[in-house]
Rosetta silent file (secondary structure, phi, psi, omega in degrees, C-alpha in Angstrom):
SEQUENCE: MEDSREVMVRRINPGTKFKDFYSWPDEDLDKMESTLAIQQYIQQKIRADYTDIEGILELPLKVDVNVWNYEHLRQFCMQLNELCVMLQSVCSAETCNQMTATASWIFLCAVHKEPKECCAIDYIRHTLDGAASILNSNKYFPSRVNIKDSSVNKLPSTCRRVYRIFSHAFFHHKTIYNDFESRTMLCHRFDRWVKKFDLITPDLLIVPLDSDNTDNHSDNSDGDGYATLLNNSVIEAPNFKDNDDEGDYATVVERPHQPQQFEGEAEPQAAVVTTANTAAPIAADDDSDDDDETTIRE
SCORE:     score description
SCORE:     0.000 S_00000001
   1 L     0.000  140.835 -159.988  -39.742   25.269  -24.147 S_00000001
   2 L  -103.684  156.861 -178.784  -39.233   21.921  -22.609 S_00000001
   3 L   -78.312  165.096 -174.697  -35.011   20.984  -22.111 S_00000001
   4 L  -173.463   20.514  151.011  -35.250   17.646  -24.213 S_00000001
   5 L   -57.983  152.329 -142.112  -31.370   17.075  -22.963 S_00000001
   6 L  -127.957   95.170  169.533  -31.026   13.362  -22.592 S_00000001
   7 L   -75.137  107.971  179.759  -29.604   12.748  -18.347 S_00000001
   8 L   -38.490   31.698 -144.031  -26.855   10.460  -18.431 S_00000001
   9 L   -73.787  135.870  178.100  -27.604    8.158  -15.276 S_00000001
  10 L  -104.244  137.603  168.790  -24.345    5.964  -14.426 S_00000001
  11 L   164.076  132.811 -161.671  -25.695    3.456  -12.143 S_00000001
  12 L   -91.667  102.834 -162.688  -25.322   -0.277  -11.969 S_00000001
  13 L   -99.207  150.910  177.539  -29.018   -1.034  -11.127 S_00000001
  14 L   -74.160  146.823 -156.679  -29.877   -4.619   -9.682 S_00000001
  15 L   108.098  -18.968  155.924  -29.606   -7.698  -12.044 S_00000001
  16 L   -28.170  132.366  176.048  -27.417   -6.008  -13.971 S_00000001
  17 L  -111.931 -175.271 -155.831  -25.170   -8.452  -15.495 S_00000001
  18 H   -60.516  -60.035 -140.083  -21.026   -8.147  -14.923 S_00000001
  19 H   -68.608   21.867 -160.409  -20.710   -7.974  -18.987 S_00000001
  20 H  -123.817   -4.971 -177.067  -23.189   -4.723  -18.853 S_00000001
  21 L   -80.325  173.039  156.360  -21.634   -2.797  -16.072 S_00000001
  22 L    68.705   47.958 -173.043  -20.215    0.495  -16.357 S_00000001
  23 L   -99.826  -21.715  105.521  -21.397    0.694  -19.910 S_00000001
  24 L    36.124  137.276  131.681  -22.215    4.240  -19.878 S_00000001
  25 L   -45.534  115.871 -158.068  -19.845    6.777  -21.703 S_00000001
  26 L   -52.928  178.238 -167.841  -16.692    8.306  -20.297 S_00000001
  27 L  -138.517  157.997 -133.102  -16.834   11.628  -18.518 S_00000001
  28 L  -132.883  128.896 -143.008  -14.419   14.174  -18.670 S_00000001
  29 L   -82.276   -9.600 -174.156  -13.274   14.933  -14.687 S_00000001
  30 L   -93.915   12.114  173.769  -14.156   18.660  -14.713 S_00000001
  31 L  -120.463   16.433  169.311  -17.933   17.322  -15.163 S_00000001
  32 L   -71.223  104.395 -163.772  -18.075   15.389  -12.583 S_00000001
  33 L   -97.914   60.837 -151.838  -20.440   16.749   -9.939 S_00000001
  34 L  -168.601  118.270 -177.805  -19.539   14.241   -7.200 S_00000001
  35 L   -60.062  -10.403  170.190  -17.498   14.650   -3.959 S_00000001
  36 L   -77.781  -30.105 -156.905  -16.064   10.584   -5.308 S_00000001
  37 L   -41.868  -20.936 -177.220  -15.530   12.410   -8.763 S_00000001
  38 L  -101.835    3.618  167.231  -11.588   11.871   -8.562 S_00000001
  39 H   -86.704  -37.759 -161.057  -11.924    8.042   -7.562 S_00000001
  40 H   -86.243    2.013 -179.845  -14.410    7.415  -10.066 S_00000001
  41 H   -79.275  -54.053  164.784  -12.251    9.493  -12.544 S_00000001
  42 H   -45.310  -77.825  155.370   -9.433    6.925  -11.778 S_00000001
  43 H     7.208  -72.309  175.140  -11.733    4.326  -11.904 S_00000001
  44 H   -69.469  -57.397  163.655  -12.566    5.015  -15.363 S_00000001
  45 H   -49.865  -29.662  161.279   -9.193    5.294  -16.483 S_00000001
  46 H  -113.908   38.739  166.447   -8.207    1.902  -15.561 S_00000001
  47 H   -79.108  -57.626 -143.043  -11.768    0.474  -17.121 S_00000001
  48 H   -64.811  -52.192 -178.569  -10.589    2.353  -20.261 S_00000001
  49 L  -177.412   84.657  161.251   -6.985    0.587  -20.168 S_00000001
  50 L   -13.263  -55.248 -166.947   -5.000   -1.201  -17.040 S_00000001
  51 L   -86.630  -33.638  164.707   -1.881   -1.087  -18.746 S_00000001
  52 L   -20.002   74.529  163.123   -1.672    2.638  -19.316 S_00000001
  53 H   -81.283  -32.353  158.829   -0.170    3.569  -16.312 S_00000001
  54 H   -67.529  -17.523  166.308    1.210    6.724  -16.845 S_00000001
  55 H   -61.312  -38.785 -157.547   -2.398    8.311  -18.173 S_00000001
  56 H  -101.279   17.097  145.555   -3.608    6.901  -15.101 S_00000001
  57 H   -84.427  -39.954  160.119   -1.468    8.452  -12.584 S_00000001
  58 L    19.124   54.073 -115.379   -1.246   11.415  -14.335 S_00000001
  59 L  -128.634  123.553 -145.499   -2.560   13.810  -12.295 S_00000001
  60 L   -91.275  152.368 -149.050   -4.592   16.089  -13.783 S_00000001
  61 L   -81.272  164.674  165.364   -4.621   20.239  -13.234 S_00000001
  62 L    52.831   31.370  139.122   -6.331   21.973  -10.581 S_00000001
  63 L  -124.624  167.629 -157.009   -6.475   18.708   -8.698 S_00000001
  64 L   -83.532  123.467 -147.191   -4.603   18.951   -4.993 S_00000001
  65 H   -90.603  -10.521  152.062   -1.600   16.127   -5.782 S_00000001
  66 H   -81.429   -5.507  170.038   -2.589   14.673   -1.713 S_00000001
  67 H   -84.946  -24.805  160.864   -6.136   14.218   -2.540 S_00000001
  68 H   -69.336  -37.440 -163.926   -4.785   12.325   -5.652 S_00000001
  69 H   -78.533  -28.586  165.870   -2.005   10.107   -3.935 S_00000001
  70 H   -72.561  -58.660 -177.822   -5.072    9.261   -1.331 S_00000001
  71 H   -40.637  -26.567 -171.768   -7.556    8.496   -3.888 S_00000001
  72 H   -80.627  -48.818  158.729   -4.914    6.307   -5.552 S_00000001
  73 H   -43.371  -56.363  161.537   -4.150    4.720   -2.486 S_00000001
  74 H   -34.377  -89.854 -176.537   -7.925    4.160   -1.735 S_00000001
  75 H   -11.994  -33.676 -156.264   -7.906    2.412   -5.406 S_00000001
  76 H   -97.621  -20.049  164.507   -5.022    0.346   -4.665 S_00000001
  77 H   -59.330  -40.923 -177.679   -6.548   -1.720   -1.215 S_00000001
  78 H   -74.717  -13.496 -171.255   -9.668   -2.304   -2.493 S_00000001
  79 H   -86.148  -19.167 -176.863   -8.033   -4.104   -6.178 S_00000001
  80 H   -80.778  -25.171  178.094   -5.631   -5.802   -3.389 S_00000001
  81 H   -65.454  -42.985  163.809   -8.252   -7.558   -1.636 S_00000001
  82 H   -58.971   -7.678  157.044   -8.613   -9.595   -4.691 S_00000001
  83 H   -90.639  -24.108  177.533   -5.191  -11.074   -4.642 S_00000001
  84 H   -84.216    4.574  177.248   -5.745  -11.691   -0.638 S_00000001
  85 L  -103.740  -11.423 -168.342   -8.771  -13.765   -1.815 S_00000001
  86 L   -97.192  -37.749 -176.425   -6.634  -15.684   -4.337 S_00000001
  87 H   -86.555  -32.447 -166.864   -3.770  -16.770   -1.549 S_00000001
  88 H   -44.784  -27.424  171.236   -6.239  -17.732    0.792 S_00000001
  89 H   -91.960    8.470  174.218   -6.014  -20.673   -0.750 S_00000001
  90 L  -136.310   27.447 -175.061   -2.516  -21.672   -0.827 S_00000001
  91 L  -132.792   78.065 -146.063   -1.349  -19.224    2.050 S_00000001
  92 L  -154.585  148.059 -172.981   -2.064  -20.328    5.499 S_00000001
  93 L   -37.595  -23.883 -178.857   -0.505  -20.505    9.067 S_00000001
  94 L   -76.239  -40.512  175.713    0.795  -23.606    7.822 S_00000001
  95 L   -77.719  -60.703  170.014    2.659  -22.793    4.609 S_00000001
  96 L   -74.432   81.306  151.778    3.319  -19.213    5.988 S_00000001
  97 L   -74.939  -12.019 -141.156    3.767  -18.852    9.274 S_00000001
  98 L  -158.334  127.656 -166.170    5.957  -16.018    9.566 S_00000001
  99 L   -86.510   89.562 -179.623    4.958  -12.741    7.265 S_00000001
 100 L  -144.304  148.978 -178.755    8.709  -12.273    5.126 S_00000001
 101 L   -72.388  -98.981  174.152    9.466  -11.110    1.879 S_00000001
 102 L  -111.989  179.208 -162.994   12.880  -12.247    0.785 S_00000001
 103 L   -64.737   -3.205  169.874   15.319  -14.150    2.731 S_00000001
 104 L   -90.786  -15.166 -146.119   16.156  -10.933    4.985 S_00000001
 105 E  -130.877  136.266  169.862   13.369   -9.605    6.173 S_00000001
 106 E  -113.107  166.716  163.793   10.846  -10.871    9.019 S_00000001
 107 L  -146.372  107.976  165.734    8.033   -8.226    9.686 S_00000001
 108 L   -11.713  163.403  121.138    5.903   -7.754   12.827 S_00000001
 109 L   -85.790  142.385  177.917    2.173   -7.182   12.929 S_00000001
 110 L  -120.854   27.414  176.515    1.707   -4.270   14.323 S_00000001
 111 L  -100.145   -7.874  167.675   -2.160   -3.670   14.531 S_00000001
 112 L   -79.642  150.349  176.194   -2.133   -5.583   18.274 S_00000001
 113 L   -33.583  -44.991 -173.852   -1.477   -3.703   21.141 S_00000001
 114 L  -119.195  135.309  169.883    2.409   -5.411   21.087 S_00000001
 115 L   -51.838  144.691  143.624    3.835   -5.851   17.669 S_00000001
 116 L  -159.708  152.603 -157.664    4.059   -9.663   17.434 S_00000001
 117 L   -58.620  137.348  157.664    4.876  -11.998   14.614 S_00000001
 118 L  -118.293  163.572 -170.263    1.306  -13.581   12.479 S_00000001
 119 L   -58.050  160.054  163.656    1.108  -15.907    9.750 S_00000001
 120 H   -59.533  -39.605 -173.880    1.508  -14.136    6.136 S_00000001
 121 H   -87.397  -14.352  179.088   -2.407  -14.289    5.394 S_00000001
 122 H   -96.945   -5.493  154.574   -3.165  -12.927    8.653 S_00000001
 123 H   -46.219  -85.952  156.854   -0.737  -10.071    8.148 S_00000001
 124 H     1.796  -87.163  179.755   -2.279   -9.653    5.252 S_00000001
 125 H   -71.701  -32.124 -179.482   -6.058   -9.278    6.035 S_00000001
 126 H   -52.159  -88.504 -163.205   -4.609   -6.937    9.685 S_00000001
 127 H    11.717  -83.682 -168.667   -2.941   -4.726    6.899 S_00000001
 128 H   -83.077   26.658 -160.839   -5.598   -4.095    4.828 S_00000001
 129 H   -96.707  -30.967  156.261   -8.140   -4.080    7.181 S_00000001
 130 H   -40.000  -62.647  158.068   -5.642   -1.299    8.582 S_00000001
 131 H   -35.081  -56.830  176.763   -5.484    0.705    5.821 S_00000001
 132 H   -72.396   -8.672  175.642   -9.018    0.947    5.402 S_00000001
 133 H   -88.633  -31.101  156.320   -9.673    2.124    9.179 S_00000001
 134 H   -56.388  -55.655  172.883   -7.128    5.067    8.372 S_00000001
 135 H   -52.418  -30.236 -152.366   -8.001    5.899    5.004 S_00000001
 136 L  -120.797  -17.304  179.333  -11.862    5.922    6.306 S_00000001
 137 L   -60.690  117.868  153.961  -11.019    7.847    9.866 S_00000001
 138 L   -43.302  -52.728 -160.445  -12.751   10.977   10.254 S_00000001
 139 L   -80.492  -10.844  175.456  -10.002   12.347   12.433 S_00000001
 140 L  -108.971  -39.300 -178.629   -7.704   11.948    9.767 S_00000001
 141 L  -116.702   78.482  152.828   -9.368   12.145    6.489 S_00000001
 142 L   -40.953  -36.230  174.698  -12.420   14.055    7.170 S_00000001
 143 L  -131.167  151.557 -179.575  -13.103   14.826    3.407 S_00000001
 144 L   -52.404  -41.841 -151.769  -12.594   13.524   -0.013 S_00000001
 145 L  -105.038  -12.631  150.798  -11.831   16.437   -1.491 S_00000001
 146 L  -121.470 -178.638 -176.494   -9.057   18.100    1.058 S_00000001
 147 L  -149.970  149.586  167.773   -6.310   16.676    3.048 S_00000001
 148 L  -112.457  138.152 -158.519   -4.985   17.995    5.747 S_00000001
 149 H   -43.092  -56.244  109.305   -1.729   18.580    5.863 S_00000001
 150 H    51.226  -67.384  176.986   -1.218   16.949    9.262 S_00000001
 151 H   -90.701    3.959 -159.656   -2.319   13.654    7.549 S_00000001
 152 L   -89.944  -22.586 -169.298   -0.379   13.471    4.571 S_00000001
 153 L   -74.046    4.722 -172.446    2.357   11.729    6.406 S_00000001
 154 H   -78.826  -27.145 -154.231   -0.428    8.266    7.187 S_00000001
 155 H   -84.368  -46.867  176.011    0.284    7.739    3.392 S_00000001
 156 H   -41.366  -56.963 -175.457    4.170    7.057    3.054 S_00000001
 157 H   -59.337  -29.128  162.347    3.843    4.593    6.089 S_00000001
 158 H   -94.429  -12.712  172.517    0.624    2.531    4.540 S_00000001
 159 H   -65.523  -45.557 -165.332    2.281    2.571    1.476 S_00000001
 160 H   -94.283  -27.088 -166.287    5.169    0.712    2.495 S_00000001
 161 H   -86.738  -18.823 -172.490    3.305   -1.305    4.623 S_00000001
 162 H   -85.294  -64.256 -160.744    0.566   -2.736    1.564 S_00000001
 163 H   -63.620    0.919  168.168    3.331   -3.060   -0.591 S_00000001
 164 H   -40.618  -38.751 -152.173    4.718   -6.089    1.798 S_00000001
 165 H   -88.663  -36.065  154.400    1.821   -7.977    0.510 S_00000001
 166 H   -77.468  -24.313  147.824    3.208   -7.757   -2.889 S_00000001
 167 H   -77.035   -1.191  165.059    6.175   -8.875   -2.121 S_00000001
 168 H   -78.246  -53.466 -177.143    5.264  -11.650   -0.287 S_00000001
 169 H   -51.921  -58.981 -151.087    2.945  -13.114   -3.216 S_00000001
 170 H   -80.162    2.357  177.135    5.645  -12.809   -5.828 S_00000001
 171 H  -109.188   -0.343  179.595    8.574  -14.540   -3.637 S_00000001
 172 H  -128.638  -30.955  172.708    6.462  -17.223   -2.139 S_00000001
 173 L  -107.674  104.604  167.822    3.102  -17.246   -4.905 S_00000001
 174 L  -104.327  -11.744 -178.041    4.688  -16.688   -7.775 S_00000001
 175 H   -71.326  -65.690 -149.776    1.610  -18.509  -10.044 S_00000001
 176 H   -73.856  -21.042  174.392   -1.281  -16.137   -8.394 S_00000001
 177 H   -37.494  -47.595  160.289    0.869  -13.692   -8.320 S_00000001
 178 H   -63.774  -53.672  174.244    1.360  -13.705  -12.050 S_00000001
 179 H   -53.305  -69.996  166.276   -2.001  -14.571  -12.693 S_00000001
 180 L   -62.852  -24.172  163.892   -2.867  -11.557  -11.100 S_00000001
 181 L   -82.007  -24.684 -169.758   -0.775   -8.766  -12.437 S_00000001
 182 L   -68.312   -7.206 -173.118   -1.293  -10.382  -15.965 S_00000001
 183 L  -123.556   -5.275 -179.346   -4.965   -8.843  -15.374 S_00000001
 184 L  -143.457   12.029 -172.396   -4.380   -5.551  -13.046 S_00000001
 185 L    11.597   34.199 -141.602   -0.963   -4.547  -13.331 S_00000001
 186 H   -95.950  -62.159  171.725   -1.281   -3.401  -10.130 S_00000001
 187 H   -49.117  -65.775 -143.613    2.446   -4.098   -8.560 S_00000001
 188 H   -63.197  -66.984  175.572    4.037   -2.554  -11.820 S_00000001
 189 H   -20.192  -77.234 -179.491    1.463    0.747  -11.145 S_00000001
 190 H   -46.230  -32.627  144.903    1.896    0.890   -7.597 S_00000001
 191 H   -24.724  -80.502  168.359    5.377    0.764   -8.475 S_00000001
 192 H   -86.403    5.615  164.577    5.640    3.994  -10.382 S_00000001
 193 H  -122.586   30.655  159.419    3.470    5.712   -8.309 S_00000001
 194 H   -94.237  -30.046 -162.863    5.391    5.369   -5.368 S_00000001
 195 H   -78.944  -38.137 -168.228    8.410    6.345   -7.305 S_00000001
 196 L   -69.517  -45.265 -174.232    6.423    9.289   -9.566 S_00000001
 197 L   -90.782   -9.181 -172.731    5.103   10.609   -6.206 S_00000001
 198 L    40.791   73.854   92.540    8.179    9.698   -3.939 S_00000001
 199 L   -27.255  -12.365  163.058    6.156    7.684   -1.439 S_00000001
 200 L  -176.869  147.973 -159.340    8.853    5.036   -0.470 S_00000001
 201 L   -75.618  150.475 -157.133   12.203    4.879   -1.004 S_00000001
 202 H   -71.246  -15.176  161.593   13.569    3.016   -4.235 S_00000001
 203 H   -65.330   -5.507 -172.392   15.548    0.527   -1.761 S_00000001
 204 H  -118.528   11.990  174.072   12.978   -0.904   -0.576 S_00000001
 205 L  -109.845   96.424 -158.821   11.073   -1.741   -3.245 S_00000001
 206 L  -110.692   10.315  165.967   12.125   -5.265   -3.913 S_00000001
 207 L   -89.858  118.680 -164.743    9.854   -6.876   -6.615 S_00000001
 208 L   -92.909  138.341  164.671   11.956   -6.714   -9.438 S_00000001
 209 L  -112.042  150.827  179.682   10.095   -5.615  -12.556 S_00000001
 210 L   -13.260  -76.828 -160.928   10.685   -5.801  -16.488 S_00000001
 211 L   -67.716  -37.199  165.909   11.495   -2.311  -16.826 S_00000001
 212 L   -36.464  126.097  173.330   13.703   -2.374  -13.230 S_00000001
 213 L   -83.216   87.320 -171.103   17.518   -1.971  -12.686 S_00000001
 214 L   -98.250   59.768  166.059   17.735   -5.189  -10.929 S_00000001
 215 L   -52.081  -43.963 -167.330   21.273   -4.745   -9.776 S_00000001
 216 L   -57.508  -31.283 -153.986   19.908   -4.804   -6.257 S_00000001
 217 L   -99.847  138.648  163.452   17.882   -8.193   -6.573 S_00000001
 218 L   -89.206  161.972 -148.333   19.633  -11.821   -6.511 S_00000001
 219 L   -87.182  -43.781 -169.772   19.093  -13.803   -9.479 S_00000001
 220 L   -55.705   89.419 -173.559   18.898  -16.859   -7.242 S_00000001
 221 L   -70.513  135.123  179.956   16.673  -19.016   -5.526 S_00000001
 222 L   -72.760   -3.282  174.786   17.411  -20.582   -2.055 S_00000001
 223 L    97.938  -19.560  172.278   14.889  -23.501   -3.436 S_00000001
 224 L  -107.797   31.887  166.880   11.997  -22.245   -0.741 S_00000001
 225 L    73.186   34.322  179.452   10.945  -19.310   -3.013 S_00000001
 226 L  -106.500  109.363 -164.459   13.093  -16.981   -1.282 S_00000001
 227 L  -116.287  168.952 -161.395   15.342  -14.237   -2.952 S_00000001
 228 L  -136.831  117.741 -148.654   17.874  -12.594   -1.007 S_00000001
 229 L   -93.976  105.278 -165.895   17.653   -8.868   -1.128 S_00000001
 230 L   -98.844   72.819 -158.412   21.290   -7.340   -1.508 S_00000001
 231 L  -130.736 -163.163 -159.699   21.472   -3.657   -0.012 S_00000001
 232 L  -139.141   -9.163  175.179   23.541   -1.888    2.944 S_00000001
 233 L  -105.445   97.731 -158.277   20.395   -0.208    4.680 S_00000001
 234 L   -65.727  130.044 -167.941   19.083   -0.746    7.702 S_00000001
 235 E  -107.401  125.029  177.830   15.611   -0.047    9.408 S_00000001
 236 E   -88.498  126.826 -179.683   15.103    0.995   12.628 S_00000001
 237 L  -115.580  114.987 -178.263   11.566    0.452   14.547 S_00000001
 238 L  -109.241  160.985 -155.846   10.693    2.531   17.185 S_00000001
 239 L   -50.674  131.053  171.764    8.306    1.457   20.000 S_00000001
 240 L   -33.540  123.580  171.338    4.907    0.911   20.006 S_00000001
 241 L  -111.449  108.492  164.797    2.846    3.720   20.951 S_00000001
 242 L   -40.743   75.173 -171.147   -0.430    3.202   22.731 S_00000001
 243 L  -131.639 -165.149 -160.089   -3.214    5.807   21.893 S_00000001
 244 L  -119.909   37.195 -173.752   -6.530    5.936   21.118 S_00000001
 245 L   -95.028   87.365  168.651   -6.209    6.380   16.915 S_00000001
 246 L   -31.838  124.367  144.185   -8.505    3.724   15.601 S_00000001
 247 L   112.617  -16.686 -165.566   -6.973    1.617   13.122 S_00000001
 248 L   -65.782  150.997  140.827   -2.877    2.604   13.726 S_00000001
 249 L  -122.048 -148.372 -162.166   -0.271    0.826   13.052 S_00000001
 250 L   -62.929  174.139  152.914    3.322    0.574   12.388 S_00000001
 251 L  -153.063  173.860 -167.083    5.518    2.716   10.722 S_00000001
 252 L  -120.404  137.241 -173.267    9.115    1.979    9.484 S_00000001
 253 E  -124.456  142.261 -170.449   11.640    5.134    9.647 S_00000001
 254 E  -107.684  133.665 -179.309   14.433    4.288    7.464 S_00000001
 255 L  -158.489  134.634  158.883   17.980    5.594    8.465 S_00000001
 256 L   -21.642  133.012  178.368   21.636    5.207    8.238 S_00000001
 257 L   -82.316  117.070  148.758   22.658    2.548   11.083 S_00000001
 258 L  -161.715  173.144 -149.096   24.821    4.704   13.873 S_00000001
 259 L   -84.921  138.501  159.722   23.820    4.981   17.298 S_00000001
 260 L   -21.861  148.926  163.247   20.910    7.199   18.804 S_00000001
 261 L  -165.820  134.888 -167.552   21.291   10.556   20.600 S_00000001
 262 L  -132.715  118.536 -139.048   19.476   12.112   23.002 S_00000001
 263 L  -118.730  147.223  176.855   20.942   15.351   23.901 S_00000001
 264 L    62.878   14.329  172.297   18.961   16.833   27.299 S_00000001
 265 L  -140.136  155.809  170.823   17.180   13.565   28.166 S_00000001
 266 L   -88.990  170.094 -161.253   18.070   10.073   29.282 S_00000001
 267 L   -76.135  138.587  170.275   18.362    7.293   26.650 S_00000001
 268 L   -99.342  163.480 -168.452   15.409    5.042   26.975 S_00000001
 269 L   -58.941  154.881  147.179   15.933    1.229   27.397 S_00000001
 270 L   -32.608  145.347  116.089   16.347   -0.932   24.702 S_00000001
 271 L  -106.069  125.414  162.099   13.816   -3.818   23.942 S_00000001
 272 E  -109.598  131.934  153.651   14.651   -6.868   22.013 S_00000001
 273 L   -42.627  -13.800 -139.710   12.874   -9.055   20.073 S_00000001
 274 L   -40.022   87.462 -173.241   13.926  -12.270   19.243 S_00000001
 275 L   -87.956 -144.753 -163.004   12.652  -14.798   16.461 S_00000001
 276 L   -72.884  155.953  159.820   15.177  -18.054   15.562 S_00000001
 277 L    42.689   29.750 -168.911   18.545  -17.241   15.204 S_00000001
 278 L  -148.092  136.906  150.980   17.553  -13.120   15.250 S_00000001
 279 L  -168.324  122.901  170.383   17.831  -10.329   18.041 S_00000001
 280 L  -109.832  160.024  175.582   17.027   -7.251   17.083 S_00000001
 281 E   -96.522  162.383 -176.228   17.024   -4.215   19.029 S_00000001
 282 L  -145.852  125.632 -175.138   14.352   -1.719   18.631 S_00000001
 283 L   -91.039  173.145  179.468   14.648    2.037   20.371 S_00000001
 284 L   -81.567  133.864  148.093   12.300    4.754   21.188 S_00000001
 285 L  -124.531  151.380  153.616   12.247    6.974   18.404 S_00000001
 286 L   -20.153  -75.609 -162.121   11.079   10.610   17.700 S_00000001
 287 L   -82.876   79.330 -176.868   10.734   10.799   14.519 S_00000001
 288 L  -124.336  148.080  169.049    7.169    8.995   14.213 S_00000001
 289 L   -93.049   16.088  167.625    4.090    9.101   12.851 S_00000001
 290 L   105.929   -6.594  175.363    2.285    8.217   15.296 S_00000001
 291 L  -147.078   87.370 -161.717    1.864    4.477   14.497 S_00000001
 292 L   -77.458  173.730 -166.174    4.662    2.615   14.899 S_00000001
 293 L  -127.723  137.650  171.404    6.526   -0.515   13.343 S_00000001
 294 L  -109.630  131.916  132.545    8.611   -3.818   14.350 S_00000001
 295 L  -137.094  159.482 -172.500   10.432   -4.911   11.558 S_00000001
 296 E  -104.579  151.538  143.317   13.583   -7.864   11.660 S_00000001
 297 E  -124.928  135.854  174.914   16.172   -7.989    9.568 S_00000001
 298 L   -88.919    0.000    0.000   17.933  -11.179    9.805 S_00000001
């Protein structure tokens, strides 16, 4: 007896009109037979309703939380490429010669051998390229179905870096940010995701959202598109580690400001990076995840 069951081919063929993309019915996760099943499931949930943030982020049964977070971070980076393209029309070395968010912070780009200042649009490009290198690295993430415990610490450091794209867009290019956010809710989803899975400390989430408690943010602009972050946290940055890890770049270590103790060994020499009217010490730090970063607070 012939098998009369119809096989659904989920493929976008050459010449398909955009309005006909993804015209097949939704599929349950447990019926997806592919190493890319988690990615396909997340994208399916986004297409169904991108405003249903809780539904998109809800961890399915029998799915490893590290794989879930890895696939979400990949999805965020893919979607942020659109925001990067939109920013290129207004964000340049002339208009934004430093990567800043609020008036309190300047970020150095650490994809280079020695961390240095990049204009904002180059920092954004380098950050997305660096994230892609790490997330596609066979060394750290050789599988899409199992994540090594030793590679999990790459996720929070990459999240912190990627989040700065949202903060720069919000505080400096609000019109473009609002346009992008109204169509994707990506910053809202990212904010909820890192809180839900404890990937970024809340004090670093500086873009005010409707549901946020905005006590830690200034409602006043200084006239140049900045808003001042009012908190007492201090970020210390370890020296850049030169190694052979392709795509490695900075890690920020959050901790209360206090002198470092070095038991049983000589205290390393601190380097000083100076920007306009600002000098920040950069001390060695043992609490590194192999991809260091330099952050300066004005």
